[in-house]
Structure formats: structure tokens, C-alpha cells
CSV table of C-alpha atoms in Angstrom, one decimal:
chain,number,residue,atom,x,y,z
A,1,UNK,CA,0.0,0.0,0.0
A,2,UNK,CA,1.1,3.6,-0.9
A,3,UNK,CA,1.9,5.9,2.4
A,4,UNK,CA,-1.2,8.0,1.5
A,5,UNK,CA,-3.5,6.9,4.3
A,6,UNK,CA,-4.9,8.5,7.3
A,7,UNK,CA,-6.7,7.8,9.6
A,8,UNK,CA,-9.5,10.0,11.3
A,9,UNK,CA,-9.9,9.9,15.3
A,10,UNK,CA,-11.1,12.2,18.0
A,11,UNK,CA,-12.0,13.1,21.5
A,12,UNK,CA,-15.3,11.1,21.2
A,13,UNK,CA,-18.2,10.0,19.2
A,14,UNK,CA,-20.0,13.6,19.0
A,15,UNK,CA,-16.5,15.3,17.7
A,16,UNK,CA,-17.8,16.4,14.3
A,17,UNK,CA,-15.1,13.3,12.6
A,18,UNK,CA,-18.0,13.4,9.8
A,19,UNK,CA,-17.3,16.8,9.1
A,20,UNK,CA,-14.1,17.3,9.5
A,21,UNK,CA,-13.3,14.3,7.0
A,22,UNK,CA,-16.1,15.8,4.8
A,23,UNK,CA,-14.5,19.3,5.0
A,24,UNK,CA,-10.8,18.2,4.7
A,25,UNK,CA,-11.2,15.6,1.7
A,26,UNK,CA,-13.4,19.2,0.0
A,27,UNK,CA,-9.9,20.9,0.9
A,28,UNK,CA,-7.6,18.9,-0.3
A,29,UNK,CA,-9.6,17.7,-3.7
A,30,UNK,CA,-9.9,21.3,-4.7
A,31,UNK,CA,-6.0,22.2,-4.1
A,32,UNK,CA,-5.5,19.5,-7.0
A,33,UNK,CA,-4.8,16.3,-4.6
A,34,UNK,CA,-7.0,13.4,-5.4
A,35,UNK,CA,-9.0,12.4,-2.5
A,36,UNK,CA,-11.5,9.9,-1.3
A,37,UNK,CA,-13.3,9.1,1.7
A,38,UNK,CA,-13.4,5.4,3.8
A,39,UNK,CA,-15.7,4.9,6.4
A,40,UNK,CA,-13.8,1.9,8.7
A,41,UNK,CA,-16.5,0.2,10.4
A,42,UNK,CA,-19.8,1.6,10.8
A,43,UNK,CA,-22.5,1.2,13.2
A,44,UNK,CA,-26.1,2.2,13.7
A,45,UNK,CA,-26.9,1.7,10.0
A,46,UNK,CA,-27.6,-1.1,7.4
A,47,UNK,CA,-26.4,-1.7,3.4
A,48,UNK,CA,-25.2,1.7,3.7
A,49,UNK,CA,-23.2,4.3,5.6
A,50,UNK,CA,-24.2,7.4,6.7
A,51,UNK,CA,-21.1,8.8,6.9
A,52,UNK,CA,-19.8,8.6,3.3
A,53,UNK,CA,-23.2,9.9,2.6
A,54,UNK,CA,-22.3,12.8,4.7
A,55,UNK,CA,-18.7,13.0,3.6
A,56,UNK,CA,-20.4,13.5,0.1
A,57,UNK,CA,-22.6,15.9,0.7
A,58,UNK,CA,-19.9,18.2,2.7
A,59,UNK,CA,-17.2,17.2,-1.2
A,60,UNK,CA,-20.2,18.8,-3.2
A,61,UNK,CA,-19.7,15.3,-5.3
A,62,UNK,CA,-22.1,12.7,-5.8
A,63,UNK,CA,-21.5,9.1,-4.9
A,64,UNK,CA,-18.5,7.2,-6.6
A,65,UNK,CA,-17.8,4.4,-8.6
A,66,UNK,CA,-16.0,3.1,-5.0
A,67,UNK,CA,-18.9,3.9,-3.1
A,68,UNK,CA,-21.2,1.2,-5.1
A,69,UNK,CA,-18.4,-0.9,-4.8
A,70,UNK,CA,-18.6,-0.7,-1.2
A,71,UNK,CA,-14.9,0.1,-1.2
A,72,UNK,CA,-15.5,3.2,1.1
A,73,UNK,CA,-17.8,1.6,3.5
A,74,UNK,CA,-16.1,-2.5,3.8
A,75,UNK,CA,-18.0,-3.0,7.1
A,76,UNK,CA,-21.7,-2.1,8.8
A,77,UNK,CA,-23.7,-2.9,11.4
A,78,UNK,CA,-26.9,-2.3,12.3
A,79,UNK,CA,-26.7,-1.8,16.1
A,80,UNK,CA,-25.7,2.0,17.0
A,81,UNK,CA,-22.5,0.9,19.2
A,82,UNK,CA,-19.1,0.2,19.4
A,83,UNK,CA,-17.8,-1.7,16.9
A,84,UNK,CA,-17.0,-4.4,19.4
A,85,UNK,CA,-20.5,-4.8,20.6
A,86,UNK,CA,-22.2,-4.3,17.3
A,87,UNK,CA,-20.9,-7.0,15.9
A,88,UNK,CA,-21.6,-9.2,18.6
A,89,UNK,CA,-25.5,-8.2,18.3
A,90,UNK,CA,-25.4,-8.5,14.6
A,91,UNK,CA,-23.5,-12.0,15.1
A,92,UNK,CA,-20.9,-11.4,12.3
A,93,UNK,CA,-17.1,-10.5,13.3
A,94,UNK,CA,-15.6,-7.6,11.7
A,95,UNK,CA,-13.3,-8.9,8.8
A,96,UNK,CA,-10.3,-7.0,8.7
A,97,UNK,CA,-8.7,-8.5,5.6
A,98,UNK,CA,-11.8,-7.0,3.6
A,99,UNK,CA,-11.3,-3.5,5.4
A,100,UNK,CA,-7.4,-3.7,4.8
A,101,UNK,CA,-8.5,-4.9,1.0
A,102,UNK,CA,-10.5,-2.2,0.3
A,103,UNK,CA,-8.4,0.3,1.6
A,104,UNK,CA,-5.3,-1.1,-0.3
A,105,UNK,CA,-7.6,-0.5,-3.5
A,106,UNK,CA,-8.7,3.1,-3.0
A,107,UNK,CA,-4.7,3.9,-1.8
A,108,UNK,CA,-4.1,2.9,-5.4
A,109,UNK,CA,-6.9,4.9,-6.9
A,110,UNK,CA,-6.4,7.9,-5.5
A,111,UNK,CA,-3.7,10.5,-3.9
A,112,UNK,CA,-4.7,10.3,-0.5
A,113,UNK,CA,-7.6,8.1,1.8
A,114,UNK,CA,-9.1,9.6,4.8
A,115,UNK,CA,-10.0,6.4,6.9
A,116,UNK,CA,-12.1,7.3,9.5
A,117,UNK,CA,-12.8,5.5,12.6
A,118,UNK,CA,-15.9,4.9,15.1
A,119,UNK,CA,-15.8,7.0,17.8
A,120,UNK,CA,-12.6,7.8,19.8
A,121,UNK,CA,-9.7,6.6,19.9
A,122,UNK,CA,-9.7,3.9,22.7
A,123,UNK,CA,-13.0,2.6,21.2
A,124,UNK,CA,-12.7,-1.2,21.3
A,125,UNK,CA,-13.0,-3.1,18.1
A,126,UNK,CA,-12.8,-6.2,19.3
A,127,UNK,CA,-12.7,-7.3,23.5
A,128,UNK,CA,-8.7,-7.2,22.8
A,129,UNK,CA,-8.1,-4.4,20.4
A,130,UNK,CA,-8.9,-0.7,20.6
A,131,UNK,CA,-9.0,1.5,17.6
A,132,UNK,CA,-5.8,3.3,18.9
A,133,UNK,CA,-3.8,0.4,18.7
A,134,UNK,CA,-5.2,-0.5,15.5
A,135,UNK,CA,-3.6,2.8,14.3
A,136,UNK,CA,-0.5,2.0,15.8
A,137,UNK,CA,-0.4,-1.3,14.1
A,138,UNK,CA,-0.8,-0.3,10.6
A,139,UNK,CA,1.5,2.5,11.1
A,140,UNK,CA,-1.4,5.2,10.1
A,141,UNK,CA,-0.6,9.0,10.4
A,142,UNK,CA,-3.4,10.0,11.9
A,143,UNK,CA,-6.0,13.4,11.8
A,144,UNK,CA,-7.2,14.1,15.4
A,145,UNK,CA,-10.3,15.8,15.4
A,146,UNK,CA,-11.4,17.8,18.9
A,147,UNK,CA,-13.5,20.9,19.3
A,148,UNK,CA,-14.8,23.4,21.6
A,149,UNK,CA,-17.1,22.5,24.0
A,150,UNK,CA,-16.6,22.0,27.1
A,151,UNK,CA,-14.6,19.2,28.5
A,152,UNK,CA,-12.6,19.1,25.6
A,153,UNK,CA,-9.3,20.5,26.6
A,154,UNK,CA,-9.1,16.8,29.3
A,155,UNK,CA,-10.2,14.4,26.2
A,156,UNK,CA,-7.3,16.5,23.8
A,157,UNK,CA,-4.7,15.9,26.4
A,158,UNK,CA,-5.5,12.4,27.6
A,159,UNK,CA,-5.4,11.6,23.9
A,160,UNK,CA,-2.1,13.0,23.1
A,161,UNK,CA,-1.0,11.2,25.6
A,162,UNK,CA,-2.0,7.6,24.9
A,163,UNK,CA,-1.1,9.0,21.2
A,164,UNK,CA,2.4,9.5,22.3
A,165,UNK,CA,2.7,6.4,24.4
A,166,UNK,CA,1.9,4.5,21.2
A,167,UNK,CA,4.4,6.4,19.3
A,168,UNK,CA,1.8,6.8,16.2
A,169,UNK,CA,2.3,10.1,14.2
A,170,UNK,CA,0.4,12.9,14.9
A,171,UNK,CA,0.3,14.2,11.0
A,172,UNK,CA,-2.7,17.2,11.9
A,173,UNK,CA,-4.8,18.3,14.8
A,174,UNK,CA,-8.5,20.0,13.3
A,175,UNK,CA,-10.3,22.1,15.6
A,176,UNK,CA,-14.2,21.6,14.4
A,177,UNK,CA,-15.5,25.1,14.4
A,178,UNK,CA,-18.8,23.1,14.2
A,179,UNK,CA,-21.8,23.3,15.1
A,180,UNK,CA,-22.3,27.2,15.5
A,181,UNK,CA,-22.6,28.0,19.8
A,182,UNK,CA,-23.9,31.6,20.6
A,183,UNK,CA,-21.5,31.9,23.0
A,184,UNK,CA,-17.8,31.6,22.1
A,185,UNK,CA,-16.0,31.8,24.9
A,186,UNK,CA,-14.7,28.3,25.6
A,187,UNK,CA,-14.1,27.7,22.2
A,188,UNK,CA,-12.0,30.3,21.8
A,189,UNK,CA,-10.1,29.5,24.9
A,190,UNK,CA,-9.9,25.8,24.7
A,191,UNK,CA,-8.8,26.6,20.6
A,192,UNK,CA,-6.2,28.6,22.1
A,193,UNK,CA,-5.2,26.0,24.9
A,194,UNK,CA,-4.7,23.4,22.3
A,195,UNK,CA,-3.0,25.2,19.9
A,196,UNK,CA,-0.3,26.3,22.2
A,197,UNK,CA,0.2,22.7,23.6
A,198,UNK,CA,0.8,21.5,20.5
A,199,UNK,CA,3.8,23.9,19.8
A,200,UNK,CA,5.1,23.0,22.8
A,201,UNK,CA,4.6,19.2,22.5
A,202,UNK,CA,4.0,18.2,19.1
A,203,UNK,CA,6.1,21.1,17.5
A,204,UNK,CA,5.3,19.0,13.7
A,205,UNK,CA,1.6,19.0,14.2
A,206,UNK,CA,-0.2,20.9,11.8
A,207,UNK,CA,-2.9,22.7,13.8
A,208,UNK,CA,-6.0,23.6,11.4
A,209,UNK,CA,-9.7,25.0,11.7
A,210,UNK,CA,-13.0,22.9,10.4
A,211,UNK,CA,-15.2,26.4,9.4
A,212,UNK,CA,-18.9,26.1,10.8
A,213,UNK,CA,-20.0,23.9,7.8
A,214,UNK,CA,-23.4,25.9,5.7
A,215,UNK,CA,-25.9,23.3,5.4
């Protein structure tokens, strides 16, 4: 596999990952790098994801030759869980030689993949793997998505921490901007927090805003 994958984590399940993967693959496709979209594993839904749907909408595209392929969206499962659990209630384990498949195919296709995940990062794929080590595994850069509300300067820093331990590459911090809050003032703090920690810390980071996304 070309070293064009990354992988897309964050502070938790509500982090805006959708967007952010949505708004970064628009970014990147526009400044003339060929990008498309995987949805890892996902839950809550059935024959299709959500997400990529999502991820499409945000492009401006409509859906891909990959997308009917099922390329971009290699597992789902109906229960809206971990993957861990979900695929215990839908009594199918999650094959990760078709998700490693399918993401070998679209590194060839395109110029980059943004592989995002379920939740955060120390959701549990299986009772002995998390999604964290997962990344560390495959040797992923990975995008760490985080925001502004409140509670989110612990989750960041926790999470750098365990990303640290792991030794995985941080490759880009985005700070989701969305949805719109009336009042700004822990956003703009904890967007400052953040962004200072990682100069100090993780001096190679890119640190980059996710606008609030018009519907």
C-alpha cells in the first residue's frame, strides 16, 4: 500500500469526525490532490453508511464508482455501538482483511484516503483491540479531530497522551469550528489551549480550523 493513508480519530463520538473528514477531503480535492473518503466500520446503520453519505454531501460530489463498490464503506452494522458490541448483536465478526483490502484498492486509486474511525480513539473493536492500537499497528498517520465545547481540553490531552505512548504520528490536529454556539468563549479558549500545547509538545503538528460547515 502507498503511504497516503490517514486515519480520522477524536475526542469522542459527538466530535464532528464526519465533518471534519467531509471538509478536509473538499480541501484537499480542490488544491488538485485526489482524494477519497473510507468509512472503517460503521455502526447504527444497514447496506449503507451514513457517513460517506455525509462525507459526500460536505465534497459537493455525488457518490463514486467506490462507493457502489462498497470500497468506502467495507463494514456495517446495524446496532448504533461500538464496533465491538455491534458485531456481537449482529453475530458477524468484523473482517479486517476485507477492510485492509478495500483500503489497499482506494490507496491505489487515489492521492490520498481519509480512513475514518468509530468514535474515539480507545473505542474497542474487538474485546482485545482498541482502535488506537489499531492505528499504531498499521503505522497510520493520523488526523485528530477535537472541538470546543466544554470538556474538551481533558479528552485532547488524555489523547495525546495515549497517542504518544503508542508512538503513532500525529500528521494534523483540526479544531471543528462546528456546530455554531452563541456563546464563544470556551471555544475560543480551549482553541487557544490546544494550539499552544501542541507547539510546545508536538512542534510538527499541523494545527488547522474545520469552518462552521453551511448546510
Amino acid at each position: 500500500m502507498k503511504q497516503n493513508v490517514y486515519f480520522v480519530s477524536g475526542i469522542d463520538t459527538d466530535a464532528g469526525k464526519s465533518y471534519a473528514t467531509g471538509y478536509l477531503a473538499r480541501e484537499w480535492n480542490q488544491h488538485g490532490k485526489r482524494t477519497i473518503t473510507q468509512k472503517f466500520i460503521q455502526t447504527g446503520n444497514v447496506g449503507h453508511s451514513e457517513d460517506i453519505d455525509l462525507h459526500r454531501h460536505i465534497m459537493g460530489i455525488s457518490f463514486t464508482e467506490e462507493d457502489r463498490e462498497g470500497l468506502t464503506m467495507p463494514e456495517i452494522y446495524s446496532y448504533p455501538a461500538s464496533p465491538h458490541l455491534a458485531s456481537e448483536l449482529d453475530n458477524r465478526p468484523i473482517n479486517f482483511d476485507k477492510i485492509k483490502r478495500s483500503t489497499e484498492i482506494l490507496s491505489e486509486r487515489y492521492d490520498y484516503v481519509l480512513l475514518e474511525g468509530a468514535g474515539g480513539l480507545m473505542v474497542p473493536l474487538t474485546t482485545k483491540l482498541l482502535t488506537i492500537d489499531y492505528i499504531a499497528q498499521e503505522k497510520y498517520p493520523l488526523i485528530f479531530v477535537t472541538s470546543g465545547k466544554l470538556g474538551s481540553i481533558n479528552h485532547t490531552l488524555l489523547s495525546l497522551e495515549a497517542i504518544q505512548k503508542r508512538g503513532i504520528v500525529l500528521d494534523t490536529v483540526l479544531y471543528n469550528l462546528y456546530p455554531t454556539v452563541e456563546d464563544k468563549t470556551i471555544q475560543n479558549d480551549t482553541m487557544n489551549f490546544i494550539r499552544t500545547w501542541l507547539e510546545k509538545y508536538f512542534p510538527d503538528t499541523k494545527f488547522l480550523l474545520v469552518p462552521e460547515i453551511k448546510e
